[in-house]
CSV table of C-alpha atoms in Angstrom, one decimal:
chain,number,residue,atom,x,y,z
A,1,MET,CA,-4.5,3.0,22.5
A,2,PRO,CA,-1.9,0.9,24.3
A,3,GLY,CA,1.4,0.7,22.6
A,4,PHE,CA,0.8,3.4,20.0
A,5,GLN,CA,3.5,6.0,19.5
A,6,ASN,CA,3.7,9.1,17.5
A,7,HIS,CA,4.5,7.9,14.0
A,8,ILE,CA,5.6,9.3,10.6
A,9,GLY,CA,4.5,7.6,7.4
A,10,LEU,CA,6.7,8.2,4.3
A,11,ASN,CA,5.4,7.1,0.9
A,12,ILE,CA,8.1,6.8,-1.8
A,13,THR,CA,7.1,7.1,-5.4
A,14,SER,CA,9.3,7.5,-8.5
A,15,THR,CA,8.6,11.3,-8.4
A,16,ARG,CA,8.0,12.4,-4.9
A,17,LEU,CA,8.2,11.8,-1.1
A,18,GLN,CA,4.9,12.0,0.7
A,19,LEU,CA,4.7,12.5,4.5
A,20,VAL,CA,2.0,12.0,7.1
A,21,GLU,CA,2.7,12.5,10.8
A,22,ILE,CA,0.2,11.1,13.3
A,23,ASN,CA,0.5,12.0,17.0
A,24,TYR,CA,-1.4,10.2,19.8
A,25,SER,CA,-2.1,12.0,23.0
A,26,GLY,CA,-3.3,9.0,24.9
A,27,GLU,CA,-6.9,9.8,24.1
A,28,GLU,CA,-7.1,10.5,20.4
A,29,PHE,CA,-5.1,10.5,17.1
A,30,THR,CA,-4.2,13.9,15.7
A,31,LEU,CA,-3.0,14.6,12.2
A,32,GLU,CA,0.1,16.7,12.8
A,33,ASN,CA,1.5,17.1,9.3
A,34,ILE,CA,0.7,16.3,5.7
A,35,ASP,CA,3.1,17.3,2.9
A,36,GLU,CA,4.9,16.2,-0.2
A,37,GLU,CA,8.1,17.1,-2.0
A,38,TYR,CA,9.1,16.2,-5.6
A,39,PHE,CA,12.5,14.7,-6.2
A,40,SER,CA,14.9,16.7,-8.4
A,41,GLU,CA,14.9,13.7,-10.8
A,42,ILE,CA,13.1,10.4,-11.2
A,43,LEU,CA,13.9,8.1,-8.4
A,44,ASP,CA,15.1,4.6,-9.4
A,45,MET,CA,15.1,2.3,-6.3
A,46,ASN,CA,17.6,0.0,-8.2
A,47,ALA,CA,20.1,2.8,-8.5
A,48,LYS,CA,23.2,3.1,-6.3
A,49,GLU,CA,22.5,3.4,-2.6
A,50,THR,CA,24.2,6.8,-2.4
A,51,LYS,CA,22.1,8.1,-5.3
A,52,ILE,CA,18.8,7.0,-3.7
A,53,ILE,CA,19.7,8.4,-0.3
A,54,THR,CA,20.8,11.7,-1.8
A,55,LEU,CA,17.4,12.1,-3.6
A,56,LEU,CA,15.5,11.1,-0.5
A,57,GLN,CA,17.5,13.4,1.8
A,58,SER,CA,17.1,16.4,-0.4
A,59,ALA,CA,13.3,16.0,-0.5
A,60,PHE,CA,13.1,15.1,3.2
A,61,ASN,CA,15.1,18.3,4.1
A,62,GLU,CA,12.5,20.4,2.3
A,63,LEU,CA,9.7,18.8,4.2
A,64,VAL,CA,11.3,19.2,7.7
A,65,VAL,CA,12.3,22.8,7.0
A,66,ARG,CA,8.7,23.6,6.3
A,67,ARG,CA,7.5,21.9,9.5
A,68,PRO,CA,9.8,20.2,11.9
A,69,LEU,CA,8.9,16.6,13.0
A,70,LYS,CA,7.7,15.8,16.5
A,71,SER,CA,8.3,12.0,16.1
A,72,LYS,CA,11.4,9.9,15.6
A,73,LEU,CA,9.6,6.8,14.6
A,74,VAL,CA,9.1,6.3,10.9
A,75,SER,CA,7.8,3.8,8.5
A,76,PHE,CA,7.9,3.6,4.7
A,77,THR,CA,5.8,2.5,1.8
A,78,LEU,CA,7.4,1.5,-1.5
A,79,PRO,CA,6.0,1.4,-5.0
A,80,HIS,CA,4.9,-1.8,-6.7
A,81,GLU,CA,8.2,-2.2,-8.7
A,82,CYS,CA,10.0,-2.9,-5.4
A,83,PHE,CA,7.9,-6.1,-4.8
A,84,LEU,CA,7.3,-9.5,-6.3
A,85,SER,CA,3.8,-10.8,-5.9
A,86,VAL,CA,2.5,-14.2,-7.0
A,87,ARG,CA,-0.2,-16.7,-6.3
A,88,LEU,CA,1.5,-20.1,-5.5
A,89,PRO,CA,-0.2,-23.5,-5.0
A,90,TYR,CA,1.0,-25.9,-2.3
A,91,GLU,CA,0.3,-29.4,-1.3
A,92,ASN,CA,-1.6,-30.2,1.9
A,93,SER,CA,1.2,-32.5,2.8
A,94,VAL,CA,3.6,-29.6,3.3
A,95,ILE,CA,3.8,-28.9,7.0
A,96,GLN,CA,3.5,-25.3,8.2
A,97,ASN,CA,7.2,-24.9,9.1
A,98,ASP,CA,8.2,-26.0,5.6
A,99,LEU,CA,5.9,-23.7,3.7
A,100,LEU,CA,8.3,-20.7,3.6
A,101,GLU,CA,11.0,-22.9,2.2
A,102,HIS,CA,8.6,-24.3,-0.3
A,103,PHE,CA,7.7,-20.8,-1.5
A,104,LYS,CA,11.4,-19.8,-1.7
A,105,TRP,CA,11.9,-22.8,-3.9
A,106,GLU,CA,8.9,-21.8,-6.1
A,107,LEU,CA,10.2,-18.2,-6.4
A,108,SER,CA,13.7,-19.5,-7.4
A,109,LEU,CA,12.1,-21.3,-10.3
A,110,LEU,CA,10.0,-18.3,-11.3
A,111,TYR,CA,12.8,-15.8,-11.0
A,112,PRO,CA,16.0,-17.7,-11.7
A,113,LYS,CA,18.1,-14.5,-11.8
A,114,ILE,CA,17.2,-13.6,-8.3
A,115,THR,CA,18.8,-15.0,-5.2
A,116,VAL,CA,15.9,-15.8,-2.9
A,117,ASP,CA,18.0,-15.3,0.2
A,118,ASP,CA,18.1,-11.6,-0.8
A,119,LEU,CA,14.3,-11.5,-0.4
A,120,ILE,CA,12.1,-10.8,2.6
A,121,ILE,CA,9.0,-13.0,2.0
A,122,GLN,CA,5.5,-12.9,3.5
A,123,TYR,CA,2.5,-15.0,2.6
A,124,VAL,CA,-1.2,-15.4,3.2
A,125,LYS,CA,-2.9,-18.8,2.9
A,126,ILE,CA,-6.1,-18.5,1.0
A,127,GLU,CA,-7.4,-22.0,0.8
A,128,ASP,CA,-10.6,-20.9,2.5
A,129,PHE,CA,-11.6,-18.5,-0.2
A,130,GLU,CA,-12.7,-20.8,-3.0
A,131,LYS,CA,-15.0,-18.1,-4.3
A,132,THR,CA,-12.0,-16.2,-5.4
A,133,VAL,CA,-9.1,-18.6,-6.0
A,134,PRO,CA,-8.5,-22.3,-6.3
A,135,SER,CA,-8.0,-24.0,-3.0
A,136,ASN,CA,-4.6,-24.6,-1.4
A,137,ALA,CA,-3.1,-21.4,-2.7
A,138,ALA,CA,-1.2,-18.6,-1.1
A,139,LEU,CA,-0.6,-15.0,-1.9
A,140,VAL,CA,3.2,-14.5,-1.6
A,141,ILE,CA,4.7,-11.1,-1.5
A,142,ALA,CA,8.5,-10.5,-1.5
A,143,THR,CA,10.7,-7.5,-1.4
A,144,PHE,CA,14.5,-7.1,-1.5
A,145,ARG,CA,16.6,-6.8,1.6
A,146,LYS,CA,18.6,-4.1,-0.1
A,147,TYR,CA,15.7,-1.7,0.4
A,148,LEU,CA,15.7,-2.4,4.1
A,149,LYS,CA,19.4,-1.6,4.2
A,150,ILE,CA,19.0,1.7,2.2
A,151,LEU,CA,16.1,2.9,4.4
A,152,SER,CA,17.9,1.9,7.6
A,153,SER,CA,20.9,4.0,6.5
A,154,PHE,CA,18.6,6.9,5.7
A,155,CYS,CA,17.0,6.7,9.1
A,156,ALA,CA,20.4,6.5,10.9
A,157,GLN,CA,21.5,9.5,8.9
A,158,ASN,CA,18.5,11.5,10.2
A,159,GLY,CA,18.3,10.2,13.8
A,160,LEU,CA,15.1,8.3,13.0
A,161,LYS,CA,14.0,4.8,14.1
A,162,LEU,CA,12.7,2.6,11.3
A,163,LYS,CA,9.6,0.5,12.2
A,164,TYR,CA,7.9,-0.9,9.1
A,165,ILE,CA,8.3,-1.2,5.3
A,166,ASP,CA,5.2,-2.1,3.2
A,167,ASN,CA,3.7,-2.0,-0.2
A,168,ALA,CA,1.9,1.3,-0.9
A,169,HIS,CA,-1.5,-0.4,-1.7
A,170,PHE,CA,-1.4,-2.7,1.3
A,171,ALA,CA,-0.7,0.2,3.5
A,172,SER,CA,-3.6,2.1,2.0
A,173,ASP,CA,-5.8,-0.9,2.8
A,174,ASN,CA,-5.0,-0.3,6.5
A,175,ILE,CA,-7.4,2.6,6.3
A,176,ILE,CA,-10.1,0.4,5.0
A,177,ALA,CA,-9.7,-2.0,7.9
A,178,LEU,CA,-10.3,0.9,10.3
A,179,LYS,CA,-13.5,2.0,8.7
A,180,GLU,CA,-16.7,1.2,10.7
A,181,ASN,CA,-18.7,0.7,7.5
A,182,CYS,CA,-16.3,-2.0,6.2
A,183,PRO,CA,-17.7,-5.5,6.7
A,184,SER,CA,-15.2,-8.1,7.8
A,185,ASP,CA,-17.1,-11.2,6.7
A,186,GLU,CA,-17.8,-10.2,3.1
A,187,PHE,CA,-15.7,-9.5,0.0
A,188,VAL,CA,-14.4,-5.9,-0.4
A,189,LEU,CA,-12.7,-4.6,-3.5
A,190,SER,CA,-9.9,-2.1,-3.1
A,191,LEU,CA,-8.6,-0.1,-6.0
A,192,TYR,CA,-5.4,2.0,-6.0
A,193,THR,CA,-4.4,4.2,-8.8
A,194,GLY,CA,-1.1,5.8,-9.9
A,195,ASN,CA,0.1,7.6,-12.9
A,196,ASN,CA,0.9,4.4,-14.8
A,197,PHE,CA,-0.9,1.6,-12.9
A,198,LEU,CA,-4.0,0.3,-11.4
A,199,SER,CA,-3.7,-2.2,-8.6
A,200,THR,CA,-6.5,-4.3,-7.0
A,201,THR,CA,-6.9,-6.2,-3.9
A,202,VAL,CA,-9.8,-8.4,-2.7
A,203,ILE,CA,-10.1,-8.3,1.0
A,204,PHE,CA,-11.9,-10.8,3.3
A,205,ASN,CA,-11.6,-10.7,7.1
A,206,ASN,CA,-9.2,-7.8,6.8
A,207,ARG,CA,-6.8,-9.9,4.7
A,208,ALA,CA,-5.9,-9.6,1.1
A,209,VAL,CA,-6.9,-12.8,-0.7
A,210,TYR,CA,-6.2,-11.4,-4.2
A,211,PHE,CA,-3.7,-8.9,-5.5
A,212,ASP,CA,-2.8,-7.7,-9.0
A,213,ILE,CA,-1.1,-4.8,-10.7
A,214,LEU,CA,-2.2,-3.6,-14.1
A,215,PRO,CA,-0.2,-1.2,-16.2
A,216,ILE,CA,-2.2,1.8,-17.6
A,217,LYS,CA,-1.2,4.5,-20.1
A,218,ASN,CA,-3.8,7.0,-18.8
A,219,ALA,CA,-6.8,7.4,-16.6
A,220,GLY,CA,-9.1,6.6,-19.5
A,221,GLU,CA,-8.1,3.0,-19.3
A,222,ILE,CA,-9.1,2.5,-15.6
A,223,VAL,CA,-12.8,1.5,-16.1
A,224,ALA,CA,-11.9,-1.2,-18.7
A,225,LYS,CA,-9.1,-2.5,-16.5
A,226,ILE,CA,-11.5,-2.8,-13.5
A,227,LYS,CA,-14.0,-4.7,-15.7
A,228,ASP,CA,-11.2,-7.1,-16.9
A,229,GLU,CA,-10.3,-7.7,-13.2
A,230,LEU,CA,-13.9,-8.6,-12.2
A,231,ASN,CA,-13.9,-11.1,-15.0
A,232,ASN,CA,-10.6,-12.6,-13.9
A,233,LYS,CA,-10.8,-16.3,-13.2
A,234,PHE,CA,-9.2,-15.8,-9.9
A,235,ILE,CA,-11.8,-13.4,-8.7
A,236,LYS,CA,-15.2,-14.1,-10.3
A,237,LEU,CA,-16.9,-11.2,-8.4
A,238,SER,CA,-19.5,-8.7,-9.4
A,239,HIS,CA,-21.4,-5.9,-7.8
A,240,GLU,CA,-23.8,-8.5,-6.4
A,241,ASN,CA,-21.3,-10.2,-4.1
A,242,LEU,CA,-19.0,-7.2,-3.4
A,243,ALA,CA,-20.1,-5.6,-0.1
A,244,LYS,CA,-17.9,-2.5,-0.7
A,245,VAL,CA,-15.6,-0.9,-3.2
A,246,PHE,CA,-13.0,1.5,-2.1
A,247,ILE,CA,-10.7,3.6,-4.3
A,248,ALA,CA,-7.6,5.7,-3.4
A,249,GLY,CA,-4.6,7.2,-5.1
A,250,GLU,CA,-3.9,9.7,-7.9
A,251,ASN,CA,-6.2,11.2,-10.5
A,252,LEU,CA,-9.5,10.4,-8.8
A,253,SER,CA,-11.8,12.8,-10.5
A,254,ASP,CA,-15.5,12.9,-10.0
A,255,SER,CA,-16.0,12.0,-13.7
A,256,LEU,CA,-13.9,8.8,-13.2
A,257,LEU,CA,-16.0,7.7,-10.2
A,258,GLU,CA,-19.2,8.4,-12.2
A,259,ARG,CA,-18.0,6.4,-15.2
A,260,ILE,CA,-17.3,3.4,-12.8
A,261,ARG,CA,-20.8,3.7,-11.4
A,262,GLU,CA,-22.4,3.9,-14.8
A,263,ASN,CA,-20.4,1.3,-16.7
A,264,LEU,CA,-19.7,-1.3,-14.0
A,265,ASN,CA,-22.7,-0.9,-11.7
A,266,LEU,CA,-20.3,-0.4,-8.8
A,267,ASN,CA,-20.4,2.4,-6.2
A,268,PRO,CA,-16.8,3.2,-5.3
A,269,GLU,CA,-16.1,5.1,-2.1
A,270,LYS,CA,-13.2,7.5,-2.4
A,271,ILE,CA,-11.0,7.0,0.7
A,272,ASN,CA,-10.2,10.0,2.9
A,273,PRO,CA,-7.7,8.7,5.4
A,274,PHE,CA,-8.3,11.6,7.8
A,275,GLU,CA,-12.0,11.4,8.3
A,276,GLU,CA,-12.0,9.9,11.8
A,277,ILE,CA,-9.0,11.7,13.5
A,278,SER,CA,-8.5,15.1,15.0
A,279,ILE,CA,-6.8,17.7,12.8
A,280,GLN,CA,-4.3,20.4,13.8
A,281,PRO,CA,-6.3,23.6,13.0
A,282,GLU,CA,-3.7,25.1,10.7
A,283,LEU,CA,-3.9,22.0,8.4
A,284,PHE,CA,-7.5,23.0,7.4
A,285,ALA,CA,-5.8,25.5,5.0
A,286,ASN,CA,-3.3,22.9,3.7
A,287,LYS,CA,-4.1,22.0,0.0
A,288,PHE,CA,-3.0,18.4,0.5
A,289,PHE,CA,-5.6,18.0,3.2
A,290,THR,CA,-8.3,19.8,1.4
A,291,GLU,CA,-7.7,18.7,-2.2
A,292,LYS,CA,-5.5,15.6,-2.3
A,293,ALA,CA,-6.2,13.6,0.9
A,294,SER,CA,-6.9,10.4,-1.0
A,295,SER,CA,-3.4,10.4,-2.6
A,296,PHE,CA,-2.0,10.2,1.0
A,297,THR,CA,-3.6,6.9,1.9
A,298,ALA,CA,-0.4,4.9,1.7
A,299,SER,CA,1.6,7.3,4.0
A,300,ALA,CA,-1.4,7.6,6.3
A,301,GLY,CA,-2.1,3.9,6.4
A,302,ILE,CA,1.5,3.0,7.4
A,303,ALA,CA,1.4,5.8,10.0
A,304,PHE,CA,-1.7,4.2,11.5
A,305,ARG,CA,-0.2,0.7,11.4
A,306,LEU,CA,0.0,-0.9,14.9
A,307,VAL,CA,1.4,-4.4,14.1
């Protein structure tokens, strides 16, 4: 694949650092490494830069001691608390070049304590998706420049080259886009679970047209939360007009998937991000590959990202 380089994906959560290294020989992708290391204490991305880098470095050191890296190119996924996400309306009279300034202004009203110039902002226009959201709306995602500074410093400290930073769920959706059985012209529901959240995206033409984060106390709340999402006025989707449902993340037991099937009449496909690439033979004995592959979709998805 032209332009693809060996690439490391690092997923940062509040408790651990997850690593996926993908190598490309010129003919095929190969999973070179999959591993994770817990932090010595809970990681707060709003703590002092030195504290964050110290925790990251300690976990990273353990990972590379166990298996040295072959690539210097690295990308990161960050947890939901590092992002702002909102659906914002806009007028047709606003020209394309002024849309970003318009969204900055809207964000300044919604978050008056935040300096919008401290944000990195991206948006997706979704006026063509009237089945899911009102027309003339955009999905606006923002993160703080300070995270870019912290991760750039970490990379410089380790002789690495920073390529991308993304939201963990959006990076996980990169795996869906690569699947041959994922239709591009129908609605796809993507579910991503963590220890205290369920996030959902609705995908059309390989783009997120809806995104939401729902707090949960335990896995027992997941089915009810999914049901609430399907009844959300911004989605209005059911099993009848959803072409596919994918699920990834933590705590994805067989009993949870069965409850979703029985209670919601949905048939979620648990994502394995390593189904369609070659595997280094020694990794077939790796417990993360054999037992927890779906929890590595974020780090794998960012490692696969091309643009």
